[in-house]
Every structure is written in C-alpha cells, then in structure tokens.
Amino acid sequence: MAFIKACHETDLAVGDKQRFKLADRSILLFHLADGFYATAASCTHVFAPLARGKIVEECNVVCPFHRAEFDIKTGEVKKWANFPPGIAQLTNLLRKEKALATYPTKVEDGVVLVDV
Ligand code: FES
C-alpha cells in the first residue's frame, strides 16, 4: 500500500474529475456523491483520455472516442465501444473488452490520497 496525495478534497467539486500523475501513473480522480474514486486515466479500448469523457448515471464514465462506458467504482465495462457504428465494431475485433484499473482512495485531514 502506497497512498499518495492527489489534492485537497475541496479542490474537486462533486461531479467533477481531474487527472493526476502519481508515481508515474496517470490517474483520473472522480468526486462522486458518496466520495472519491480513482481509475486509470486512459480508456482500455484505444487509450482515449477519459478526463474528456462524461459522467453518466451518477457513477459511470463514457469514453469520448467510441463511447465505451465504465463503472467508476469497479472499473467494470458497462458498454463496450459502439460508436461510430461499423468502425467501432471493426476495432473491437482487435480490442476485446477490458475493465478499467481502479485504485483505492481515502481522505485524511481534508487530503485525498490514492493508493497507486
Ligand atoms: S478509445 Fe475509448 S471507446 Fe475507443
């Protein structure tokens, strides 16, 4: 376990996300209604920056490139790449569904820490 400081809890409003480089890993920190969650910052399909994605259904992030959707809390694939029709399906022949890495977080004295 190696918890590393990402930011102060007041730096990130509920519903926001921000990318951090922690211990040579690109981490995306989300502030959801029930706390902070951290995932890998790149989509597992063809590595789009999920920081540019949208948060939907309160706890999923949608990739800005081909609309794969991941559960922010578990990394589970909720929908795989499906946009644009036809092209995404072609890339899916090479890129099979893969969950997003997630990292434990905790808040101590107002500081958000991520276990990388
Ligand atoms: S890069 Fe994310 S769905 Fe293709």
PDB file of N, CA and C and ligand atoms in Angstrom, residues 42-50 62-70 79-83 88 91-92 95, ligand 1:
ATOM      1  N   SER A  42      -6.722   6.464 -18.942  1.00  0.00           N
ATOM      2  CA  SER A  42      -6.917   6.171 -20.363  1.00  0.00           C
ATOM      3  C   SER A  42      -7.897   5.026 -20.548  1.00  0.00           C
ATOM      4  N   CYS A  43      -8.732   5.157 -21.553  1.00  0.00           N
ATOM      5  CA  CYS A  43      -9.681   4.104 -21.906  1.00  0.00           C
ATOM      6  C   CYS A  43      -8.917   2.834 -22.291  1.00  0.00           C
ATOM      7  N   THR A  44      -9.473   1.688 -21.975  1.00  0.00           N
ATOM      8  CA  THR A  44      -8.800   0.434 -22.298  1.00  0.00           C
ATOM      9  C   THR A  44      -9.027   0.009 -23.749  1.00  0.00           C
ATOM     10  N   HIS A  45      -9.855   0.744 -24.479  1.00  0.00           N
ATOM     11  CA  HIS A  45     -10.114   0.395 -25.877  1.00  0.00           C
ATOM     12  C   HIS A  45      -8.926   0.831 -26.736  1.00  0.00           C
ATOM     13  N   VAL A  46      -8.793   2.106 -27.029  1.00  0.00           N
ATOM     14  CA  VAL A  46      -7.593   2.602 -27.713  1.00  0.00           C
ATOM     15  C   VAL A  46      -7.069   3.879 -27.047  1.00  0.00           C
ATOM     16  N   PHE A  47      -7.157   3.883 -25.705  1.00  0.00           N
ATOM     17  CA  PHE A  47      -6.407   4.821 -24.861  1.00  0.00           C
ATOM     18  C   PHE A  47      -6.842   6.281 -24.932  1.00  0.00           C
ATOM     19  N   ALA A  48      -8.086   6.543 -25.222  1.00  0.00           N
ATOM     20  CA  ALA A  48      -8.577   7.919 -25.190  1.00  0.00           C
ATOM     21  C   ALA A  48      -8.511   8.463 -23.761  1.00  0.00           C
ATOM     22  N   PRO A  49      -8.346   9.788 -23.635  1.00  0.00           N
ATOM     23  CA  PRO A  49      -8.300  10.412 -22.307  1.00  0.00           C
ATOM     24  C   PRO A  49      -9.700  10.486 -21.691  1.00  0.00           C
ATOM     25  N   LEU A  50      -9.912   9.704 -20.651  1.00  0.00           N
ATOM     26  CA  LEU A  50     -11.246   9.678 -20.029  1.00  0.00           C
ATOM     27  C   LEU A  50     -11.565  10.980 -19.290  1.00  0.00           C
ATOM     28  N   VAL A  62     -18.190   7.747 -19.644  1.00  0.00           N
ATOM     29  CA  VAL A  62     -18.304   7.386 -21.060  1.00  0.00           C
ATOM     30  C   VAL A  62     -17.093   7.941 -21.799  1.00  0.00           C
ATOM     31  N   CYS A  63     -16.420   7.077 -22.525  1.00  0.00           N
ATOM     32  CA  CYS A  63     -15.226   7.468 -23.278  1.00  0.00           C
ATOM     33  C   CYS A  63     -15.613   8.448 -24.393  1.00  0.00           C
ATOM     34  N   PRO A  64     -14.803   9.504 -24.595  1.00  0.00           N
ATOM     35  CA  PRO A  64     -15.145  10.494 -25.624  1.00  0.00           C
ATOM     36  C   PRO A  64     -14.912   9.993 -27.048  1.00  0.00           C
ATOM     37  N   PHE A  65     -14.165   8.916 -27.228  1.00  0.00           N
ATOM     38  CA  PHE A  65     -13.856   8.468 -28.594  1.00  0.00           C
ATOM     39  C   PHE A  65     -14.950   7.564 -29.164  1.00  0.00           C
ATOM     40  N   HIS A  66     -15.148   6.389 -28.587  1.00  0.00           N
ATOM     41  CA  HIS A  66     -16.074   5.405 -29.174  1.00  0.00           C
ATOM     42  C   HIS A  66     -17.144   4.959 -28.181  1.00  0.00           C
ATOM     43  N   ARG A  67     -17.282   5.744 -27.117  1.00  0.00           N
ATOM     44  CA  ARG A  67     -18.400   5.605 -26.176  1.00  0.00           C
ATOM     45  C   ARG A  67     -18.416   4.323 -25.355  1.00  0.00           C
ATOM     46  N   ALA A  68     -17.272   3.726 -25.122  1.00  0.00           N
ATOM     47  CA  ALA A  68     -17.239   2.658 -24.114  1.00  0.00           C
ATOM     48  C   ALA A  68     -17.626   3.303 -22.781  1.00  0.00           C
ATOM     49  N   GLU A  69     -18.274   2.510 -21.928  1.00  0.00           N
ATOM     50  CA  GLU A  69     -18.744   3.053 -20.645  1.00  0.00           C
ATOM     51  C   GLU A  69     -18.256   2.143 -19.523  1.00  0.00           C
ATOM     52  N   PHE A  70     -17.695   2.753 -18.492  1.00  0.00           N
ATOM     53  CA  PHE A  70     -17.099   2.001 -17.387  1.00  0.00           C
ATOM     54  C   PHE A  70     -17.725   2.431 -16.059  1.00  0.00           C
ATOM     55  N   LYS A  79     -20.658  -0.832 -21.129  1.00  0.00           N
ATOM     56  CA  LYS A  79     -20.907  -0.921 -22.578  1.00  0.00           C
ATOM     57  C   LYS A  79     -19.537  -0.857 -23.238  1.00  0.00           C
ATOM     58  N   TRP A  80     -19.349  -1.654 -24.258  1.00  0.00           N
ATOM     59  CA  TRP A  80     -18.065  -1.585 -24.961  1.00  0.00           C
ATOM     60  C   TRP A  80     -18.187  -0.613 -26.133  1.00  0.00           C
ATOM     61  N   ALA A  81     -17.054  -0.313 -26.774  1.00  0.00           N
ATOM     62  CA  ALA A  81     -17.017   0.666 -27.857  1.00  0.00           C
ATOM     63  C   ALA A  81     -18.111   0.389 -28.878  1.00  0.00           C
ATOM     64  N   ASN A  82     -18.884   1.426 -29.214  1.00  0.00           N
ATOM     65  CA  ASN A  82     -20.023   1.213 -30.114  1.00  0.00           C
ATOM     66  C   ASN A  82     -20.277   2.392 -31.051  1.00  0.00           C
ATOM     67  N   PHE A  83     -19.305   3.310 -31.158  1.00  0.00           N
ATOM     68  CA  PHE A  83     -19.512   4.496 -31.979  1.00  0.00           C
ATOM     69  C   PHE A  83     -18.236   4.855 -32.720  1.00  0.00           C
ATOM     70  N   ALA A  88     -16.398   1.188 -34.982  1.00  0.00           N
ATOM     71  CA  ALA A  88     -16.090   0.696 -33.635  1.00  0.00           C
ATOM     72  C   ALA A  88     -16.118  -0.831 -33.604  1.00  0.00           C
ATOM     73  N   THR A  91     -12.823  -2.138 -34.898  1.00  0.00           N
ATOM     74  CA  THR A  91     -11.731  -2.056 -33.917  1.00  0.00           C
ATOM     75  C   THR A  91     -11.933  -3.076 -32.812  1.00  0.00           C
ATOM     76  N   ASN A  92     -13.182  -3.439 -32.558  1.00  0.00           N
ATOM     77  CA  ASN A  92     -13.454  -4.403 -31.488  1.00  0.00           C
ATOM     78  C   ASN A  92     -12.968  -5.807 -31.832  1.00  0.00           C
ATOM     79  N   ARG A  95      -9.595  -5.244 -30.343  1.00  0.00           N
ATOM     80  CA  ARG A  95      -9.556  -4.781 -28.953  1.00  0.00           C
ATOM     81  C   ARG A  95     -10.751  -5.336 -28.193  1.00  0.00           C
TER      82      ARG A  95
HETATM   83  S1  FES B   1     -10.849   4.733 -27.012  1.00  0.00           S
HETATM   84 FE1  FES B   1     -12.432   4.601 -25.559  1.00  0.00          FE
HETATM   85  S2  FES B   1     -14.022   3.592 -26.571  1.00  0.00           S
HETATM   86 FE2  FES B   1     -12.423   3.677 -28.032  1.00  0.00          FE
END
